[in-house]
Short mmCIF file of C-alpha atoms in Angstrom, two decimals:
data_model
loop_
_atom_site.label_atom_id
_atom_site.label_comp_id
_atom_site.label_asym_id
_atom_site.label_seq_id
_atom_site.Cartn_x
_atom_site.Cartn_y
_atom_site.Cartn_z
CA UNK A 11 0.21 -0.13 0.62
CA UNK A 12 1.54 3.33 -1.42
CA UNK A 13 2.64 5.49 2.08
CA UNK A 14 0.22 8.52 0.83
CA UNK A 15 -2.75 5.98 0.94
CA UNK A 16 -2.80 5.37 4.46
CA UNK A 17 -3.81 7.70 7.73
CA UNK A 18 -0.34 9.02 8.10
CA UNK A 19 0.52 7.63 12.27
CA UNK A 20 3.54 9.40 13.69
CA UNK A 21 6.53 8.39 15.41
CA UNK A 22 7.46 10.39 18.51
CA UNK A 23 5.87 13.78 18.27
CA UNK A 24 6.63 12.79 14.36
CA UNK A 25 5.57 14.68 10.89
CA UNK A 26 3.00 17.38 10.25
CA UNK A 27 1.78 19.42 7.58
CA UNK A 28 4.08 22.28 9.23
CA UNK A 29 2.70 25.27 10.92
CA UNK A 30 3.93 28.46 10.45
CA UNK A 31 6.32 30.78 8.12
CA UNK A 32 8.68 28.63 7.39
CA UNK A 33 12.07 27.82 4.77
CA UNK A 34 13.55 24.45 4.34
CA UNK A 35 17.59 24.32 3.02
CA UNK A 36 17.49 20.80 1.38
CA UNK A 37 21.19 20.16 -0.30
CA UNK A 38 21.33 17.26 -2.89
CA UNK A 39 23.86 15.89 -5.40
CA UNK A 40 23.11 16.00 -9.33
CA UNK A 41 22.47 12.59 -11.13
CA UNK A 42 21.94 14.20 -14.36
CA UNK A 43 24.56 14.72 -16.92
CA UNK A 44 23.45 16.97 -18.53
CA UNK A 45 20.97 20.53 -17.73
CA UNK A 46 18.09 19.08 -19.66
CA UNK A 47 18.22 16.09 -17.11
CA UNK A 48 19.52 17.80 -14.28
CA UNK A 49 18.56 16.92 -10.89
CA UNK A 50 17.10 20.15 -10.19
CA UNK A 51 14.42 19.73 -12.69
CA UNK A 52 13.64 17.04 -10.64
CA UNK A 53 13.88 18.93 -7.56
CA UNK A 54 11.97 21.77 -8.79
CA UNK A 55 8.64 19.74 -9.61
CA UNK A 56 9.02 17.42 -6.03
CA UNK A 57 8.92 21.05 -4.31
CA UNK A 58 6.13 22.58 -6.33
CA UNK A 59 3.43 19.96 -5.82
CA UNK A 60 5.09 20.75 -2.40
CA UNK A 61 4.32 23.55 -1.99
CA UNK A 62 1.37 23.90 -3.35
CA UNK A 63 -0.68 21.71 -0.31
CA UNK A 64 1.49 23.34 2.82
CA UNK A 65 1.73 26.75 1.75
CA UNK A 66 3.52 27.78 5.05
CA UNK A 67 6.61 25.98 3.92
CA UNK A 68 9.10 26.56 1.38
CA UNK A 69 11.59 24.44 -0.04
CA UNK A 70 14.39 25.81 -1.43
CA UNK A 71 16.89 22.99 -3.44
CA UNK A 72 20.90 23.35 -3.88
CA UNK A 73 21.78 21.06 -6.17
CA UNK A 74 25.96 20.60 -6.52
CA UNK A 75 27.54 17.59 -9.11
CA UNK A 76 29.06 14.39 -7.19
CA UNK A 77 32.08 15.59 -7.22
CA UNK A 78 31.51 18.58 -4.95
CA UNK A 79 28.74 18.18 -3.24
CA UNK A 80 29.98 15.93 -0.32
CA UNK A 81 32.66 18.78 0.44
CA UNK A 82 30.04 21.70 0.44
CA UNK A 83 27.86 19.69 3.06
CA UNK A 84 30.65 19.21 5.16
CA UNK A 85 31.59 22.84 4.75
CA UNK A 86 28.09 24.12 5.53
CA UNK A 87 28.16 21.80 9.01
CA UNK A 88 31.51 23.03 10.07
CA UNK A 89 30.45 26.63 9.47
CA UNK A 90 27.53 26.03 11.74
CA UNK A 91 25.33 25.90 8.40
CA UNK A 92 23.83 22.95 8.18
CA UNK A 93 20.81 22.81 5.88
CA UNK A 94 17.64 21.54 7.11
CA UNK A 95 18.35 18.42 4.65
CA UNK A 96 20.80 16.73 2.76
CA UNK A 97 21.47 14.39 -0.05
CA UNK A 98 24.73 12.58 -0.59
CA UNK A 99 26.74 9.84 -0.09
CA UNK A 100 27.37 9.39 3.66
CA UNK A 101 25.57 10.07 6.71
CA UNK A 102 27.44 8.62 9.59
CA UNK A 103 29.59 11.02 10.50
CA UNK A 104 26.70 13.30 11.00
CA UNK A 105 24.98 10.66 12.94
CA UNK A 106 28.04 10.15 15.27
CA UNK A 107 28.94 13.44 16.57
CA UNK A 108 24.97 13.96 17.23
CA UNK A 109 23.83 16.10 14.07
CA UNK A 110 21.01 14.12 13.13
CA UNK A 111 17.41 13.38 13.99
CA UNK A 112 16.88 9.65 13.70
CA UNK A 113 14.46 8.68 10.51
CA UNK A 114 11.51 8.34 13.80
CA UNK A 115 11.93 11.27 14.73
CA UNK A 116 11.29 12.66 11.47
CA UNK A 117 9.13 10.19 9.36
CA UNK A 118 5.67 9.21 10.14
CA UNK A 119 5.14 5.38 10.79
CA UNK A 120 4.42 4.07 7.13
CA UNK A 121 7.02 5.88 5.20
CA UNK A 122 9.40 4.60 7.63
CA UNK A 123 8.04 0.78 7.63
CA UNK A 124 7.89 1.51 3.64
CA UNK A 125 12.17 1.25 2.83
CA UNK A 126 13.31 -1.52 1.78
CA UNK A 127 14.64 -3.48 4.54
CA UNK A 128 18.12 -4.35 3.35
CA UNK A 129 18.75 -0.41 3.12
CA UNK A 130 16.60 0.35 6.45
CA UNK A 131 19.42 -1.65 8.33
CA UNK A 132 22.62 -0.09 5.92
CA UNK A 133 21.28 3.77 7.17
CA UNK A 134 21.89 2.51 11.33
CA UNK A 135 24.44 2.99 13.14
CA UNK A 136 24.45 1.52 16.63
CA UNK A 137 20.27 0.41 15.93
CA UNK A 138 19.55 3.16 15.38
CA UNK A 139 18.38 4.74 11.86
CA UNK A 140 19.70 7.63 10.43
CA UNK A 141 20.62 7.26 6.77
CA UNK A 142 17.42 7.55 4.88
CA UNK A 143 18.06 5.56 1.56
CA UNK A 144 17.26 7.57 -1.53
CA UNK A 145 18.96 6.19 -4.49
CA UNK A 146 19.99 2.10 -5.15
CA UNK A 147 21.46 0.02 -6.98
CA UNK A 148 22.27 -3.61 -7.89
CA UNK A 149 25.05 -5.12 -10.01
CA UNK A 150 24.79 -7.85 -12.36
CA UNK A 151 27.18 -9.68 -14.88
CA UNK A 152 26.99 -8.15 -18.38
CA UNK A 153 27.67 -9.83 -21.42
CA UNK A 154 28.00 -8.16 -25.23
CA UNK A 155 25.62 -11.34 -26.79
CA UNK A 156 26.97 -10.44 -30.23
CA UNK A 157 30.96 -11.45 -29.41
CA UNK A 158 29.44 -14.23 -27.42
CA UNK A 159 27.73 -15.59 -30.36
CA UNK A 160 29.94 -14.94 -32.62
CA UNK A 161 31.98 -17.34 -29.60
CA UNK A 162 29.85 -19.72 -30.01
CA UNK A 163 29.86 -18.80 -25.63
CA UNK A 164 27.09 -19.42 -23.00
CA UNK A 165 26.99 -17.09 -20.05
CA UNK A 166 29.22 -17.83 -17.16
CA UNK A 167 27.96 -19.56 -13.91
CA UNK A 168 31.48 -20.12 -12.03
CA UNK A 169 34.73 -18.35 -12.09
CA UNK A 170 35.83 -21.10 -14.11
CA UNK A 171 33.49 -20.79 -17.09
CA UNK A 172 34.09 -16.93 -16.85
CA UNK A 173 37.57 -17.36 -17.25
CA UNK A 174 37.24 -19.84 -20.09
CA UNK A 175 34.49 -17.54 -21.70
CA UNK A 176 37.16 -14.66 -21.67
CA UNK A 177 40.09 -16.93 -22.46
CA UNK A 178 37.86 -17.49 -25.85
CA UNK A 179 36.89 -14.11 -26.63
CA UNK A 180 40.74 -13.22 -26.34
CA UNK A 181 41.43 -15.82 -29.18
CA UNK A 182 38.93 -13.82 -31.20
CA UNK A 183 40.26 -10.11 -30.37
CA UNK A 184 37.81 -8.88 -28.44
CA UNK A 185 40.20 -6.00 -26.63
CA UNK A 186 38.02 -6.33 -22.98
CA UNK A 187 37.05 -9.74 -22.28
CA UNK A 188 36.80 -9.02 -19.34
CA UNK A 189 36.83 -5.72 -18.42
CA UNK A 190 38.39 -5.43 -14.90
CA UNK A 191 37.99 -1.47 -12.92
CA UNK A 192 40.06 -1.08 -10.07
CA UNK A 193 41.55 2.18 -11.02
CA UNK A 194 41.06 4.57 -8.25
CA UNK A 195 36.98 5.67 -9.83
CA UNK A 196 35.06 3.14 -7.64
CA UNK A 197 37.61 0.14 -7.33
CA UNK A 198 35.95 -0.20 -3.54
CA UNK A 199 32.53 -1.22 -5.86
CA UNK A 200 34.33 -3.81 -8.93
CA UNK A 201 36.23 -5.32 -5.64
CA UNK A 202 33.02 -6.02 -3.14
CA UNK A 203 31.55 -7.90 -6.01
CA UNK A 204 34.08 -9.90 -6.19
CA UNK A 205 34.59 -10.49 -2.87
CA UNK A 206 31.10 -11.44 -2.02
CA UNK A 207 30.93 -14.05 -5.25
CA UNK A 208 33.90 -15.57 -3.75
CA UNK A 209 32.32 -15.97 -0.43
CA UNK A 210 32.81 -13.23 1.80
CA UNK A 211 33.04 -9.32 1.95
CA UNK A 212 34.62 -6.31 3.50
CA UNK A 213 33.41 -6.99 6.88
CA UNK A 214 32.30 -10.36 9.22
CA UNK A 215 29.10 -11.01 10.45
CA UNK A 216 28.94 -8.28 13.22
CA UNK A 217 30.47 -5.39 11.24
CA UNK A 218 34.05 -6.23 12.06
CA UNK A 219 36.68 -5.54 9.56
CA UNK A 220 38.60 -8.38 7.99
CA UNK A 221 39.90 -7.61 4.75
CA UNK A 222 42.73 -10.03 4.87
CA UNK A 223 40.60 -12.93 5.50
CA UNK A 224 41.23 -16.57 4.26
CA UNK A 225 38.49 -16.11 1.97
CA UNK A 226 39.26 -12.80 0.56
CA UNK A 227 43.05 -13.44 -0.38
CA UNK A 228 41.76 -16.53 -2.41
CA UNK A 229 39.24 -14.19 -4.52
CA UNK A 230 42.69 -11.95 -5.43
CA UNK A 231 44.76 -14.22 -6.31
CA UNK A 232 42.08 -16.16 -8.68
CA UNK A 233 41.93 -12.59 -10.42
CA UNK A 234 45.57 -12.06 -10.61
CA UNK A 235 46.42 -15.56 -11.92
CA UNK A 236 43.31 -16.36 -14.07
CA UNK A 237 42.11 -13.49 -15.55
CA UNK A 238 45.00 -10.45 -15.22
CA UNK A 239 48.10 -12.53 -15.42
CA UNK A 240 46.43 -14.41 -18.45
CA UNK A 241 45.71 -10.95 -20.33
CA UNK A 242 42.20 -11.66 -20.43
CA UNK A 243 41.17 -8.28 -18.74
CA UNK A 244 42.73 -6.21 -22.30
CA UNK A 245 44.97 -3.09 -22.48
CA UNK A 246 44.65 -1.46 -19.51
CA UNK A 247 46.19 -2.36 -16.27
CA UNK A 248 43.10 -2.64 -13.22
CA UNK A 249 44.46 0.01 -11.79
CA UNK A 250 44.57 2.32 -14.28
CA UNK A 251 41.11 1.34 -15.49
CA UNK A 252 37.68 3.53 -14.04
CA UNK A 253 34.58 2.78 -14.36
CA UNK A 254 33.33 5.22 -16.18
CA UNK A 255 35.98 4.11 -19.13
CA UNK A 256 34.93 0.25 -18.57
CA UNK A 257 31.19 1.52 -19.07
CA UNK A 258 31.95 2.94 -22.48
CA UNK A 259 34.43 0.60 -23.90
CA UNK A 260 30.92 -1.78 -23.46
CA UNK A 261 29.57 0.84 -25.17
CA UNK A 262 31.56 0.27 -28.34
CA UNK A 263 31.69 -2.80 -28.34
CA UNK A 264 35.17 -3.31 -27.39
CA UNK A 265 34.18 -5.56 -23.93
CA UNK A 266 33.24 -9.52 -23.40
CA UNK A 267 31.80 -8.57 -19.93
CA UNK A 268 31.99 -6.58 -16.78
CA UNK A 269 30.00 -5.50 -13.38
CA UNK A 270 27.23 -3.17 -13.73
CA UNK A 271 24.48 -1.25 -12.46
CA UNK A 272 21.34 -0.45 -14.29
CA UNK A 273 22.04 2.74 -15.62
CA UNK A 274 24.91 0.46 -18.06
CA UNK A 275 21.73 -0.59 -19.73
CA UNK A 276 20.54 2.51 -21.77
CA UNK A 277 24.02 3.61 -22.29
CA UNK A 278 24.84 0.64 -24.02
CA UNK A 279 21.11 0.79 -25.71
CA UNK A 280 22.10 3.64 -27.10
CA UNK A 281 25.18 2.87 -28.93
CA UNK A 282 23.00 -0.21 -30.25
CA UNK A 283 25.15 -3.12 -28.19
CA UNK A 284 23.03 -6.40 -27.58
CA UNK A 285 23.01 -7.43 -24.35
CA UNK A 286 22.58 -9.83 -21.66
CA UNK A 287 22.52 -9.81 -17.89
CA UNK A 288 23.17 -12.74 -15.66
CA UNK A 289 23.97 -13.24 -12.15
CA UNK A 290 27.68 -12.23 -10.72
CA UNK A 291 29.31 -15.87 -10.88
CA UNK A 292 30.68 -17.35 -7.86
CA UNK A 293 33.34 -20.10 -6.88
CA UNK A 294 31.42 -22.81 -8.16
CA UNK A 295 27.75 -22.02 -9.03
CA UNK A 296 26.05 -18.63 -8.71
CA UNK A 297 27.27 -16.11 -5.94
CA UNK A 298 25.28 -16.10 -3.02
CA UNK A 299 24.91 -12.38 -2.63
CA UNK A 300 25.43 -9.12 -5.22
CA UNK A 301 26.25 -5.66 -4.35
CA UNK A 302 23.64 -2.78 -3.41
CA UNK A 303 24.72 0.88 -3.25
CA UNK A 304 22.57 3.40 -1.41
CA UNK A 305 23.11 6.54 -1.56
CA UNK A 306 20.98 9.10 1.36
CA UNK A 307 18.77 11.66 2.95
CA UNK A 308 19.71 12.72 6.28
CA UNK A 309 17.77 15.50 8.38
CA UNK A 310 20.13 18.18 10.34
CA UNK A 311 18.72 18.98 14.16
CA UNK A 312 20.83 22.76 13.30
CA UNK A 313 17.57 24.30 12.59
CA UNK A 314 14.88 22.58 14.19
CA UNK A 315 12.61 22.13 12.16
CA UNK A 316 11.57 18.47 12.45
CA UNK A 317 8.31 18.89 12.02
CA UNK A 318 8.31 20.30 8.82
CA UNK A 319 11.45 18.42 7.76
CA UNK A 320 9.18 14.90 8.29
CA UNK A 321 6.17 16.58 6.43
CA UNK A 322 8.67 17.12 3.25
CA UNK A 323 10.05 13.88 3.06
CA UNK A 324 7.00 11.93 3.75
CA UNK A 325 6.15 14.01 0.43
CA UNK A 326 9.35 13.24 -0.99
CA UNK A 327 9.09 9.14 -0.13
CA UNK A 328 5.37 8.94 -1.94
CA UNK A 329 5.56 6.32 -4.45
CA UNK A 330 4.99 8.89 -7.44
CA UNK A 331 8.10 10.48 -6.63
CA UNK A 332 10.39 7.96 -5.69
CA UNK A 333 8.98 6.23 -9.16
CA UNK A 334 10.36 9.41 -11.15
CA UNK A 335 13.25 9.57 -9.70
CA UNK A 336 14.39 5.51 -10.33
CA UNK A 337 12.71 6.28 -14.01
CA UNK A 338 14.67 9.26 -14.49
CA UNK A 339 17.56 8.02 -13.39
CA UNK A 340 18.39 4.43 -14.33
CA UNK A 341 17.78 4.05 -10.47
CA UNK A 342 16.14 1.36 -8.00
CA UNK A 343 13.48 2.21 -5.66
CA UNK A 344 14.33 2.26 -1.96
CA UNK A 345 10.66 1.75 -1.25
CA UNK A 346 8.98 -1.63 -1.63
CA UNK A 347 5.42 -0.23 -2.45
CA UNK A 348 7.78 1.66 -5.72
CA UNK A 349 9.66 -1.43 -5.75
CA UNK A 350 6.09 -3.49 -6.32
CA UNK A 351 5.19 -1.27 -8.41
CA UNK A 352 8.02 -1.08 -10.72
CA UNK A 353 7.80 -4.80 -11.00
CA UNK A 354 4.59 -4.72 -11.74
CA UNK A 355 4.68 -2.65 -15.05
CA UNK A 356 5.57 -4.82 -18.35
CA UNK A 357 7.51 -0.99 -19.32
CA UNK A 358 9.76 -2.06 -16.45
CA UNK A 359 10.90 -5.20 -17.01
CA UNK A 360 14.55 -4.90 -18.17
CA UNK A 361 15.07 -4.16 -13.70
CA UNK A 362 13.64 -6.94 -12.69
CA UNK A 363 17.11 -8.45 -12.63
CA UNK A 364 18.10 -5.80 -10.14
CA UNK A 365 15.18 -5.28 -8.26
CA UNK A 366 15.53 -9.96 -7.51
CA UNK A 367 19.15 -8.96 -6.06
CA UNK A 368 18.44 -5.96 -4.25
CA UNK A 369 16.41 -7.78 -1.42
CA UNK A 370 19.58 -9.96 -0.69
CA UNK A 371 21.75 -7.77 -1.55
CA UNK A 372 25.09 -6.81 0.42
CA UNK A 373 25.98 -2.83 0.90
CA UNK A 374 28.86 -1.18 1.92
CA UNK A 375 29.86 -0.78 5.83
CA UNK A 376 28.17 3.04 5.77
CA UNK A 377 27.22 2.56 9.24
CA UNK A 378 30.86 3.02 10.53
CA UNK A 379 32.49 6.62 10.51
CA UNK A 380 35.39 4.93 9.03
CA UNK A 381 34.40 3.85 5.96
CA UNK A 382 35.20 7.29 4.10
CA UNK A 383 38.88 6.86 4.83
CA UNK A 384 39.16 2.97 4.20
CA UNK A 385 37.00 3.03 1.58
CA UNK A 386 39.66 5.50 -0.01
CA UNK A 387 42.39 3.32 1.04
CA UNK A 388 40.76 0.35 -1.01
CA UNK A 389 40.53 2.70 -4.43
CA UNK A 390 44.00 3.66 -3.84
CA UNK A 391 45.95 0.35 -3.20
CA UNK A 392 43.52 -2.17 -4.35
CA UNK A 393 44.42 -2.72 -7.78
CA UNK A 394 48.59 -3.26 -6.78
CA UNK A 395 47.31 -6.81 -5.35
CA UNK A 396 46.23 -7.78 -8.88
CA UNK A 397 49.37 -6.20 -11.19
CA UNK A 398 52.63 -7.44 -11.85
CA UNK A 399 54.82 -8.53 -8.85
CA UNK A 400 51.99 -7.51 -6.46
CA UNK A 401 50.65 -10.11 -2.86
CA UNK A 402 47.27 -10.02 -2.63
CA UNK A 403 47.73 -11.20 0.96
CA UNK A 404 50.52 -8.31 1.19
CA UNK A 405 47.98 -6.11 -0.16
CA UNK A 406 44.91 -6.95 1.99
CA UNK A 407 46.90 -7.18 4.91
CA UNK A 408 48.13 -3.68 5.04
CA UNK A 409 44.81 -2.36 3.82
CA UNK A 410 43.21 -4.81 7.11
CA UNK A 411 46.11 -3.43 9.72
CA UNK A 412 45.00 1.20 7.96
CA UNK A 413 41.08 -0.18 8.76
CA UNK A 414 41.37 -1.23 11.91
CA UNK A 415 43.19 1.66 13.39
CA UNK A 416 40.62 3.49 11.49
CA UNK A 417 37.70 1.87 13.08
CA UNK A 418 39.51 2.77 16.49
CA UNK A 419 40.16 5.88 16.23
CA UNK A 420 37.25 7.61 14.33
#
């Protein structure tokens, strides 16, 4: 049931429609790639609809590129000018310092309960939800149907099949049989996807870093020996290949296989590339979990506009608005109601495989204040593990030691 189709039962003092003349400030990230699809246009539409129904509240939205938005919010908070809301990449630092309302302090119960459970859990610190998911995606293995057909291949279901397919593609002159982007743009994502397919991740079941686990060392060792060492990852060293460049190469028809998220579908289709998508293979069969990614909305206490913030966010998370954003930017809905609506819509059938992975996906350990620093370390160093002379055990061991220190001091 849509959250807006229910009578709003407030959590705590909860959210109301606001009273008095109040101006809310929201700083948000831009998901568009041009002025034509800037997120500012999306927010302008949302704000217009909200203000029409709530004449006592004005909402001002400032949109920044992803390269700037986290820094802009941090600067404002440091200067004592925190916005009422921020929609950015991480919430943990602000929650740890007591600067955020918890989700149940601002959202009505139906709206908070509508979040996909995996995303709710990822938004928690010490079992209290501060991060409200705003956009989500999962990963699947994309493959070029023409290149596979020409080589007589079927999509891989295990690591050994993936390596065999990559070898066959290389023999036919494919430039990137498997594109392995471990460059600094998003190496932490590609790495986590492979660690999951090897049966582990960055943290254990209680949230403690264990980057250098036996399973993780085995995973990177296999990548180094069976893909990179055999020349199956293309002419660009994984440590220097960024995700955007790998995606662009796939859209040019130069890549046989790579891990991708929903936005790659449109980029490839626009260039006429016929592609298929399958779950990421594991060691001996399908991987137990895929990687999920979410961006976050947070509500700051600084200006004290709790009720008005809650009223606006209840509107933001209506099924209509969540679906509009997901459709505009080829991302997955963060609410159950919108996910069910997308699954039932035949026009959205291409999203079905990604939606199917979301409930069991694993997300970055974003509830740890140390994650931003640990993620940066992974981006910088992980590519060395699979390069010439690299040591998976050595690189992961060094990253683990640094992660332990960062986790104890943050």
